[in-house]
Coordinates of C-alpha atoms in Angstrom, one line a residue:
Chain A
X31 CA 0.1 22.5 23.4
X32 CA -1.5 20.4 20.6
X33 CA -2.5 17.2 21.4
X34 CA -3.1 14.7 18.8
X35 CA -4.1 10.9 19.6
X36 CA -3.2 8.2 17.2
X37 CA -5.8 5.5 17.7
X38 CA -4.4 2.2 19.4
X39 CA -7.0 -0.5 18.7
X40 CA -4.1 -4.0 18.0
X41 CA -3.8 -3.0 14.3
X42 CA -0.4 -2.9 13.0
X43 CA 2.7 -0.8 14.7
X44 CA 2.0 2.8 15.3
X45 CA 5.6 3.7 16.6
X46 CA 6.1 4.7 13.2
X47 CA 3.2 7.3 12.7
X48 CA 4.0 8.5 16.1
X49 CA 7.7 9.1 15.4
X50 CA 6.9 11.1 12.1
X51 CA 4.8 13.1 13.6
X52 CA 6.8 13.7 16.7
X53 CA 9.7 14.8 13.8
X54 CA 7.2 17.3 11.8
X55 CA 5.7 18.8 15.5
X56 CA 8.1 18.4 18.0
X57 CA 6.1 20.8 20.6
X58 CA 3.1 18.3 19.9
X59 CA 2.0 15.5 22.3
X60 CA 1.4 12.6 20.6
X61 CA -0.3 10.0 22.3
X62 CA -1.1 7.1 21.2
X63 CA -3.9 5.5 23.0
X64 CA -6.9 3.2 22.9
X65 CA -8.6 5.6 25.9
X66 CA -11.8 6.7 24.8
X67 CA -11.8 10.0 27.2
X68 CA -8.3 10.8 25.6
X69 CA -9.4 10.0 22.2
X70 CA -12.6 12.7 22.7
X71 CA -10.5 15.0 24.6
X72 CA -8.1 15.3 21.5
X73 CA -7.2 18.4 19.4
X74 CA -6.4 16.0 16.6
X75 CA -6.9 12.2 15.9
X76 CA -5.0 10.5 13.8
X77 CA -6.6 6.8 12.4
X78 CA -4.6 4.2 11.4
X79 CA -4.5 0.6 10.5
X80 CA -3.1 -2.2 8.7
X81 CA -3.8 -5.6 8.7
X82 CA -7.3 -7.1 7.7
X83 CA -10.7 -5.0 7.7
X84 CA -12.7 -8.1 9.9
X85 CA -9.8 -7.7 12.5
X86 CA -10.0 -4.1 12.6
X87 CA -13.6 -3.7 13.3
X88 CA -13.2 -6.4 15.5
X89 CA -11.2 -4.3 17.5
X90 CA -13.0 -1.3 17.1
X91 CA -15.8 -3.1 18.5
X92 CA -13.5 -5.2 21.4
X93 CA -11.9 -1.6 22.7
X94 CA -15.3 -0.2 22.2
X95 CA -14.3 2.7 19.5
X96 CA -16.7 2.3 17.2
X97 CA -18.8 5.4 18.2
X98 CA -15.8 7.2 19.5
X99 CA -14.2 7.1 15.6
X100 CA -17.6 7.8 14.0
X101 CA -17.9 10.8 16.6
X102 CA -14.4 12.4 16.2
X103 CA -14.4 12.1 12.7
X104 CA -17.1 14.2 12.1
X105 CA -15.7 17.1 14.3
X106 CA -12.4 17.1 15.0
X107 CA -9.5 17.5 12.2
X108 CA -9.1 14.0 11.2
X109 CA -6.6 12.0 9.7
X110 CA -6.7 8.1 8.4
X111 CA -4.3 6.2 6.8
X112 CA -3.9 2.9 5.1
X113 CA -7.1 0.5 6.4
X114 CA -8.0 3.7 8.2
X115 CA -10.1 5.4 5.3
X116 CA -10.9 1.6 4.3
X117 CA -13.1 1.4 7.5
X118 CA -15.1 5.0 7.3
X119 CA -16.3 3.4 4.1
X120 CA -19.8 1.5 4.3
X121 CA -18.8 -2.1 3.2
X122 CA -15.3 -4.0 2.5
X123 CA -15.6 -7.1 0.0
X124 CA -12.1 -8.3 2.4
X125 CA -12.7 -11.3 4.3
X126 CA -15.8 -12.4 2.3
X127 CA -17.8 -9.2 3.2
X128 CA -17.5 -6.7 6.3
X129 CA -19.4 -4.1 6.9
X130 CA -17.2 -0.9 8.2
X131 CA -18.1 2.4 10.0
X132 CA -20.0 4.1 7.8
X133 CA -19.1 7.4 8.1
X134 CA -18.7 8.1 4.7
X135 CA -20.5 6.3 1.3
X136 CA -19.0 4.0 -0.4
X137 CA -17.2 0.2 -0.4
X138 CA -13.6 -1.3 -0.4
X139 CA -13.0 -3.3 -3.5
X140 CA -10.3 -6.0 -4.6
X141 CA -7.3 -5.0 -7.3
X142 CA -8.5 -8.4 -8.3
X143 CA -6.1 -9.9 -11.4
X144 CA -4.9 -6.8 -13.1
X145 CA -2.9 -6.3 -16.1
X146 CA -0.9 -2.9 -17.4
X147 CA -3.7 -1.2 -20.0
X148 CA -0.3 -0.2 -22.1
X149 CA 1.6 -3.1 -22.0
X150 CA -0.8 -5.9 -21.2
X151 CA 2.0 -7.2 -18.5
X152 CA -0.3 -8.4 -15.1
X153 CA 0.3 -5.6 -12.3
X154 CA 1.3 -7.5 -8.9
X155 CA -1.6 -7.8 -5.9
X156 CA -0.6 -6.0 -3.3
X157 CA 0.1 -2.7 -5.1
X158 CA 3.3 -2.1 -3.1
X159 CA 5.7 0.5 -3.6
X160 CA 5.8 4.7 -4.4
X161 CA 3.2 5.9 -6.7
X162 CA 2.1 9.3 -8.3
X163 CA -0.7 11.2 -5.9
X164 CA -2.6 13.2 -8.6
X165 CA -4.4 16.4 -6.3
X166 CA -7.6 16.6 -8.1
X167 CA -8.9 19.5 -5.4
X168 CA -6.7 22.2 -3.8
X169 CA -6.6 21.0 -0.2
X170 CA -4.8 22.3 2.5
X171 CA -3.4 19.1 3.6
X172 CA -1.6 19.5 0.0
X173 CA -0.2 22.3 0.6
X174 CA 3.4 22.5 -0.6
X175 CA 3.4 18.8 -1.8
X176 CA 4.3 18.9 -6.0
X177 CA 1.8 18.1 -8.2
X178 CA 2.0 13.7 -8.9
X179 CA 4.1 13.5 -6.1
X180 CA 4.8 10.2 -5.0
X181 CA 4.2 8.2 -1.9
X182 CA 4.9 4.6 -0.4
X183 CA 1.8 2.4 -0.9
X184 CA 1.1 -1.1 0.1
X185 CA -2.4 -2.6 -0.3
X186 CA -4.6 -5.2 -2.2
X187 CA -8.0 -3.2 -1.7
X188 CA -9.0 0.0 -2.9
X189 CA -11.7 2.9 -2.0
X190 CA -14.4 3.3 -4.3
X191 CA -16.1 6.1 -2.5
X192 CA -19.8 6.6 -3.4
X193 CA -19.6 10.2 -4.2
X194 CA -16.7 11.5 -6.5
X195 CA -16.8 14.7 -4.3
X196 CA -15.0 12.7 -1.9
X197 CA -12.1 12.3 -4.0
X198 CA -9.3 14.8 -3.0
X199 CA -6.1 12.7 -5.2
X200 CA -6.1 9.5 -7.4
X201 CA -3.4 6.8 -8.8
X202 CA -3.2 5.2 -11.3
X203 CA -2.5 1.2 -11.0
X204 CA -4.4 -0.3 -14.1
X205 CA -7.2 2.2 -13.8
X206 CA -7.6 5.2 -11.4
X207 CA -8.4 4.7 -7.9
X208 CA -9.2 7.1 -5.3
X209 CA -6.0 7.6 -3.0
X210 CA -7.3 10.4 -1.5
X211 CA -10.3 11.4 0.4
X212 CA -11.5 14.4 1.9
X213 CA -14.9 16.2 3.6
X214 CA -14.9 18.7 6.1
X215 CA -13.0 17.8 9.2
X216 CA -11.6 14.6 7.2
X217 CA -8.7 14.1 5.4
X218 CA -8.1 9.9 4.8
X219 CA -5.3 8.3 2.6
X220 CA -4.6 5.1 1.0
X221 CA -0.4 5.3 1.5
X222 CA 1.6 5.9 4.1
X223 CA 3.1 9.1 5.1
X224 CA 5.1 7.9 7.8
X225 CA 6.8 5.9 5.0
X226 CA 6.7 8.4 2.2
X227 CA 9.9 10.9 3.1
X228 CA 10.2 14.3 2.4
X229 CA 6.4 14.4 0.5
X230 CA 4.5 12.8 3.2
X231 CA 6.1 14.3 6.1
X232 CA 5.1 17.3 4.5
X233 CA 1.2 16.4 4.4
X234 CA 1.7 15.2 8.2
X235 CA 2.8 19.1 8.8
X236 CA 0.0 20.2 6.9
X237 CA -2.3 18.3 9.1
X238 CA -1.4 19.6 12.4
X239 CA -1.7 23.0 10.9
X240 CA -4.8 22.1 9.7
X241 CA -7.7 24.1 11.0
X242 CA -11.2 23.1 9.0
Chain B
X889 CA 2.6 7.2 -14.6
X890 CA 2.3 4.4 -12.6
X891 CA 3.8 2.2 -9.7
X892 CA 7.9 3.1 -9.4
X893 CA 10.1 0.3 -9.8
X894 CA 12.6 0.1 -6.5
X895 CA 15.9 -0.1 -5.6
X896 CA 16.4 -1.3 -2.1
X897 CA 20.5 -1.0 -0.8
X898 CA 20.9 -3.9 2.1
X899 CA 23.1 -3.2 4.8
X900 CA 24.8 -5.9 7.0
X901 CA 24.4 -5.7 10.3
X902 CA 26.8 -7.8 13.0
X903 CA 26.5 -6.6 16.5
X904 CA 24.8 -3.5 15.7
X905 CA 27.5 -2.3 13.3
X906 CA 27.3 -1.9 9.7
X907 CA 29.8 -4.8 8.3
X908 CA 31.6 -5.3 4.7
X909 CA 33.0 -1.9 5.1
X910 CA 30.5 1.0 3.4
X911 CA 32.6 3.5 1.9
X912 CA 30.7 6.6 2.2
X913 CA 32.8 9.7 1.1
X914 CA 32.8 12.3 4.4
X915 CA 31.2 9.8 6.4
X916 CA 32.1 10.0 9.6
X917 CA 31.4 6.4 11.0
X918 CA 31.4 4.0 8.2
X919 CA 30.0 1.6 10.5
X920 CA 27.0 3.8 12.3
X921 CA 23.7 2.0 10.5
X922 CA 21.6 5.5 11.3
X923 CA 24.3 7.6 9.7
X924 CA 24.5 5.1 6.8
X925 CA 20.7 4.6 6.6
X926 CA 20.0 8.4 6.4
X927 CA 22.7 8.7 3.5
X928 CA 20.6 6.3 1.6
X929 CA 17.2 7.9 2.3
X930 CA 18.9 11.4 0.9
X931 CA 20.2 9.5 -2.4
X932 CA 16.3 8.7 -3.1
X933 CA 16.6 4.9 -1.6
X934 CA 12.9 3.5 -2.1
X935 CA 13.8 1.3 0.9
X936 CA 16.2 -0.3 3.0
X937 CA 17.3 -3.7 4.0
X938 CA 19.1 -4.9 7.3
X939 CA 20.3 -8.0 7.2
X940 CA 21.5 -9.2 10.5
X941 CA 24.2 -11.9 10.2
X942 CA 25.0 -11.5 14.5
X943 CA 25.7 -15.1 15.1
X944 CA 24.7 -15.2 18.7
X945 CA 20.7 -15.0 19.5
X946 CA 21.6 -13.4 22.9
X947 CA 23.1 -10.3 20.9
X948 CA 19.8 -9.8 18.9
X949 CA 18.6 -7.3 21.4
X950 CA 20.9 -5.1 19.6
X951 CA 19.4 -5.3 16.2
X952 CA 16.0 -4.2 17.9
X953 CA 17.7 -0.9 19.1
X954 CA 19.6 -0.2 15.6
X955 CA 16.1 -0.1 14.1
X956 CA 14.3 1.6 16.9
X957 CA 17.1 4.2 16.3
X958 CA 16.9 4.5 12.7
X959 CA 13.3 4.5 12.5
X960 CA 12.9 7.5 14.4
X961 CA 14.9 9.3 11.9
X962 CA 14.5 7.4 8.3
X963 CA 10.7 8.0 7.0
X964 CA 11.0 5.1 4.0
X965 CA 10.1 1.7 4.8
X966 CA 12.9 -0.7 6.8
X967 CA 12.9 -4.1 6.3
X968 CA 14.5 -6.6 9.1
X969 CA 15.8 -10.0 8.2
X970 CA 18.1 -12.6 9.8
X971 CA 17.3 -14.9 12.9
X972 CA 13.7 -14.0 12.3
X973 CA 12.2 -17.3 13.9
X974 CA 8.8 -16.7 16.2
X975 CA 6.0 -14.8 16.1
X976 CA 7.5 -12.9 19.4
X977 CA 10.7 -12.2 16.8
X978 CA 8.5 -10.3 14.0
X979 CA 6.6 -8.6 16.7
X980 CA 9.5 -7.2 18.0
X981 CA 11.1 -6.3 15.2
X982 CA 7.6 -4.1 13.9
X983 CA 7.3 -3.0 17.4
X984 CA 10.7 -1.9 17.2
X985 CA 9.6 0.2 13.8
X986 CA 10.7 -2.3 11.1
X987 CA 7.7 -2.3 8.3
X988 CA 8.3 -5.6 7.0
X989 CA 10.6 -8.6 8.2
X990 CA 12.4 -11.0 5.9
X991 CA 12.1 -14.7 7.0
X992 CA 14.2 -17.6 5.4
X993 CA 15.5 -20.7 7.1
X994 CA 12.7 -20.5 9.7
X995 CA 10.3 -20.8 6.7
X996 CA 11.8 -24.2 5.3
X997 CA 12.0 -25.7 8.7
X998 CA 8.3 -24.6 9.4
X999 CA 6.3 -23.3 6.5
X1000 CA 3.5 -22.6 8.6
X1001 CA 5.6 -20.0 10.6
X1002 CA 4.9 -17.9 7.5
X1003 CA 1.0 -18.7 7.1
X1004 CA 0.6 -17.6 11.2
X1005 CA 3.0 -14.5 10.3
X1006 CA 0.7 -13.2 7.8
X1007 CA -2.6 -13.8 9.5
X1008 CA -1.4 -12.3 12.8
X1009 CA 0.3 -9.0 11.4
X1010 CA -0.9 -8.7 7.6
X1011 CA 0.8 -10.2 4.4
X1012 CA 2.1 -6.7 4.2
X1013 CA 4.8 -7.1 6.2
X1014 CA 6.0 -10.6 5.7
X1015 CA 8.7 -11.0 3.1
X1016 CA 9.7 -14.4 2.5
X1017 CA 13.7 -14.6 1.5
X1018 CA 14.3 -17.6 -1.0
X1019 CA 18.5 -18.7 -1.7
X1020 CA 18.5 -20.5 -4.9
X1021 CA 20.8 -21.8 -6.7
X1022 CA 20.5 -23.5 -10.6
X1023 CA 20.7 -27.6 -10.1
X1024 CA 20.2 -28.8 -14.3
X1025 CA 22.5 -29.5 -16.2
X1026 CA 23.4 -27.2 -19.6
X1027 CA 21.1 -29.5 -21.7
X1028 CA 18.2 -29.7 -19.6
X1029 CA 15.1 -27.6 -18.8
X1030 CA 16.3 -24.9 -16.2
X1031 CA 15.7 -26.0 -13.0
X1032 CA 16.4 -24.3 -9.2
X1033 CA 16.7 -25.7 -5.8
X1034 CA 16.3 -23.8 -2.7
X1035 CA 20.1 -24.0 -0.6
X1036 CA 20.4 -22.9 2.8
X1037 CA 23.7 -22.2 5.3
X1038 CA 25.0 -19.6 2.6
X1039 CA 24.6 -21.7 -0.3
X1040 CA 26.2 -24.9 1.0
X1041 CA 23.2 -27.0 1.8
X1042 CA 20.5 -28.3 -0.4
X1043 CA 17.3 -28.8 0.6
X1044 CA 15.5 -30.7 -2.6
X1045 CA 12.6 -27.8 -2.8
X1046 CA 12.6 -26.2 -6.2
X1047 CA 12.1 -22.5 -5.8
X1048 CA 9.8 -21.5 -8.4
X1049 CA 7.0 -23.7 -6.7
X1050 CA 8.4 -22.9 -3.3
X1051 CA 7.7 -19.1 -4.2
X1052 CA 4.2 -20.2 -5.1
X1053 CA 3.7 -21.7 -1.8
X1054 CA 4.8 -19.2 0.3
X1055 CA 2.7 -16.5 -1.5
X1056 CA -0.5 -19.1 -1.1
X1057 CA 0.7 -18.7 2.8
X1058 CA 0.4 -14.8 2.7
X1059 CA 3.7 -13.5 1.9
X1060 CA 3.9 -10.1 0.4
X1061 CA 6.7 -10.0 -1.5
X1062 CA 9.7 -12.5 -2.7
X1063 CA 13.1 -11.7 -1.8
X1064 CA 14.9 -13.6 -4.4
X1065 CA 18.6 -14.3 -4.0
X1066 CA 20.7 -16.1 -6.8
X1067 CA 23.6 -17.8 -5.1
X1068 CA 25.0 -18.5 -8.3
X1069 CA 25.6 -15.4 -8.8
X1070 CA 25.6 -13.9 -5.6
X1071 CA 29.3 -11.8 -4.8
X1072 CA 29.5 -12.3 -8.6
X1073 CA 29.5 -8.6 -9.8
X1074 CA 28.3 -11.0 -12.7
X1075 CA 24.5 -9.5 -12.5
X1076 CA 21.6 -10.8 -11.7
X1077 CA 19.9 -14.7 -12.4
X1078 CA 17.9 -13.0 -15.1
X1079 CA 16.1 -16.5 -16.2
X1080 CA 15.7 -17.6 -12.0
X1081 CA 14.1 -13.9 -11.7
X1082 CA 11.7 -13.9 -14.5
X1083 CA 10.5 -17.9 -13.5
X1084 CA 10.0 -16.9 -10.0
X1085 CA 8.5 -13.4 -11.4
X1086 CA 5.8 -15.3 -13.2
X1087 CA 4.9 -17.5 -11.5
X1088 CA 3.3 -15.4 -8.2
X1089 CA 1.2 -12.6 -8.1
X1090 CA 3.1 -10.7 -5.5
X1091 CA 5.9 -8.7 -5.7
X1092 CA 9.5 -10.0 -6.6
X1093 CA 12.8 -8.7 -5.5
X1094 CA 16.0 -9.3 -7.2
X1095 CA 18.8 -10.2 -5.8
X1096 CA 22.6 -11.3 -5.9
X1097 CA 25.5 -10.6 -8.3
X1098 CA 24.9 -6.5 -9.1
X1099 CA 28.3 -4.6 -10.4
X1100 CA 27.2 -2.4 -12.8
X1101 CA 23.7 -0.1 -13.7
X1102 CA 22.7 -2.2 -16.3
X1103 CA 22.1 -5.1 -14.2
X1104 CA 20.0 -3.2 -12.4
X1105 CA 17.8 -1.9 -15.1
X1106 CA 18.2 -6.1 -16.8
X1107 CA 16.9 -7.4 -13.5
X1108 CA 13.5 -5.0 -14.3
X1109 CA 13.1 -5.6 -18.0
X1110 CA 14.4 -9.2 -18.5
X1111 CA 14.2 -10.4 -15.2
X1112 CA 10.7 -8.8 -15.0
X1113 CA 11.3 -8.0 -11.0
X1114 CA 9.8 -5.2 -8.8
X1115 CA 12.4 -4.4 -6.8
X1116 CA 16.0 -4.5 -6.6
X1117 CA 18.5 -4.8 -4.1
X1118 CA 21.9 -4.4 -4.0
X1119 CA 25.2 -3.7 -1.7
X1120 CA 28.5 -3.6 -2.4
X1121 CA 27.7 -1.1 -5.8
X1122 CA 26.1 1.6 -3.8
X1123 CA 28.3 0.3 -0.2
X1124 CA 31.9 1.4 -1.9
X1125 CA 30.1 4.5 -3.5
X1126 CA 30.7 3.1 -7.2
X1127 CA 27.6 4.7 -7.8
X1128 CA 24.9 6.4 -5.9
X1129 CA 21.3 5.1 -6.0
X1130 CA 20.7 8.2 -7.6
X1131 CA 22.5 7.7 -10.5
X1132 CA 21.1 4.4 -10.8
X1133 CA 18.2 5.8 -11.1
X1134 CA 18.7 8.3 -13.4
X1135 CA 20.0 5.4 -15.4
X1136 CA 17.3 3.1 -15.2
X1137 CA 15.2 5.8 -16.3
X1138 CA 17.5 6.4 -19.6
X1139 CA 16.3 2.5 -20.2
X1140 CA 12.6 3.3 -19.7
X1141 CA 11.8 2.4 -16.1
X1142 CA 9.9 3.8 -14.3
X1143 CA 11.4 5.6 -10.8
X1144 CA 11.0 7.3 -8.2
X1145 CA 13.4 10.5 -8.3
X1146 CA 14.7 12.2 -5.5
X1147 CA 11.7 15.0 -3.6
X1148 CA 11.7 18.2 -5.7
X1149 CA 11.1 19.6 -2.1

């Protein structure tokens, strides 16, 4: 049987990652957990987050996960979502500067004050709501998910990975940001799944199919 | 391309039953908020809205298991207001699997409930629900005051800076009721809408007094909101959020249309 842990450090609610992906593999365990030996022991880890960056590596550090994130997500099938992919970055400018887990290059940025290129209207901070996921790569994890699909988004700071290799799908909110990144084992996301119906249930299935 | 505009149906919950009578065709419990909830998510609903109006606190418990129940089948975001008071409430109520949780009174009495909110589980989730009704008179500059007790007390606060405030305390979004218009069919406060609109950086919903489409698509274009919600239109099958959509669309909104999946 698969077992996939969701990572349980005190950010945000996790019953709704676990229930979606309890719907998508129902012969799955799902554990969520903050247990480092379960964590490890994993077939799959799934890392979440929401909340603020300096909280969330505050936690990291408190449950001592730093190492165990920086470890499975370089060998096991990985998944992040929301702040999740904002902490593999190097540095987040959130909370007057935080540096994150490194794992991949690159820095978390603020939307800042933005206004509509087209129509010169300011776009609201957070960037809340269902926007177009444009695949830039073929990626497994997209597999069966249309082309500029859309999925439920809410967030003031964005990924500006290092390398453009990284980027797997972008939106557009003002200017294009990466939504999307991928290397290897890794898959990260800016949106929600859980929250994104039929499209991101469908990228949750692809994940525990996933076999990098 | 870009950010969908969203239309949010808001369901009344009493006791754990869906009140105001939604008139589903083929439903088979008009009152069941899971059945009701999933209808909405298959018509392309960008969100949904529980308002729970139980009067008694002791009964709340039930509110918690309605969305535990529909969360485990309803992948769209859920928002939870009504007797939202405490920290301990909102916790609950995201524990339960609510994303986001409306607060209202509990903000007037104690705006610093909403400043703790936000720091403790991210501005993300807070909503901050303003009543307001119009208080100039035809000749003067428009002016709103926040009411509370369904419209029937004021409080003195004018909304537009009230709005400001809360989104300086870390709300994430403005749910925006006209009671003017609210029950109306009359459509939206389109000048209340736009004020509060422009005035924060965050997110706006619209709300009160929808009867047909195009008050919909005004409360977007004039009323220059993110987000609308409405009830009885969608409630009594009038039209299906689909439709709307398809509508809004026809006026040059962006939305979300149902998966192609």
């Amino acid at each position: 049987m698969t077992h996939i842990a969701i990572i349980d450090y005190g950010m945000g609610n996790l019953r709704s990652v676990a229930k979606a992906l309890e719907h998508v593999a129902p012969h799955a365990r799902i554990q969520v957990t903050q247990n480092r030996h379960d964590i490890l022991q994993a077939d799959r880890v799934v890392f979440p987050g929401q909340g603020s960056i300096r909280d969330c590596m505050r936690e990291l550090a408190h449950w001592d996960l730093v190492e165990v994130v920086r470890e499975v997500a370089r060998n096991k099938p990985f998944l992040g979502l929301c702040l999740g992919p904002q902490a593999l970055l190097e540095f987040s400018d959130e909370n007057g500067g935080i540096e994150c887990l490194k794992v991949l290059p690159g820095r978390v940025v603020w939307f800042g004050d933005l206004r509509d290129p087209a129509s010169g209207e300011r776009l609201k901070v957070p960037h809340m709501g269902w926007n177009q996921v444009h695949q830039t790569h073929d990626h497994p994890l997209w597999q069966g998910i249309p082309q500029d699909s859309r999925f439920y988004f809410v967030h003031s700071y964005y990924l500006r990975p290092a390398n453009k290799s990284l980027v797997t799908g972008r939106t557009r909110y003002g200017f294009d940001f990466a939504s999307a990144i991928a290397r290897d084992n890794l898959f990260a996301v800016q949106f929600h799944p859980e929250k994104s119906a039929q499209a991101g249930l469908q990228l949750l299935a692809n994940f525990v199919d996933w076999n990098p | 391309m870009g950010l969908a505009k969203r239309i949010i149906p808001c369901l009344d919950v009493d006791h754990g039953r869906v009140v105001k009578g939604v008139k589903f065709v083929e439903i088979r419990d008009a009152g069941d908020p899971v059945e009701i909830a999933r209808r909405y998510d298959e018509q392309g609903a960008d969100e949904i809205t529980f308002l729970d109006i139980t009067a008694s606190s002791d009964d709340r418990e039930t509110m918690v298991h309605v969305v535990e129940q529909v969360a485990s089948q309803v992948f769209i975001p859920l928002t939870v207001g009504g007797g939202i008071r405490t920290l301990a409430d909102v916790r609950r109520m995201l524990n339960a699997g609510a994303d986001k949780v409306s607060i209202n009174t509990a903000a007037i009495a104690q705006p610093d409930f909403v400043r703790e909110a936000a720091e403790r589980f991210g501005n993300q989730c807070i909503v901050v629900a303003i009543d307001a009704k119009a208080v100039h008179q035809p000749d003067e500059e428009p002016r709103w005051e926040i009411f509370t007790h369904g419209g029937r007390r004021p409080t003195g606060i004018d909304a537009v800076a009230w709005a400001q405030r809360m989104a300086e305390y870390g709300a994430g979004e403005i749910l925006l009721t006209s009671m003017d218009r609210d029950g109306t069919k009359r459509g939206f406060d389109l000048e209340l809408t736009c004020a509060v609109s422009e005035a924060v950086s965050v997110p706006v919903i619209a709300s009160g007094g929808v009867g047909t489409l195009d008050h919909l698509a005004d409360g977007i274009l004039l009323g220059k909101a993110d987000a609308v919600l409405a009830a009885s239109i969608f409630h009594f099958a009038e039209y299906t959020i689909e439709q709307a959509k398809r509508y809004m669309q026809a006026r040059g909104i962006e939305v979300r249309l149902s998966d192609p999946l």
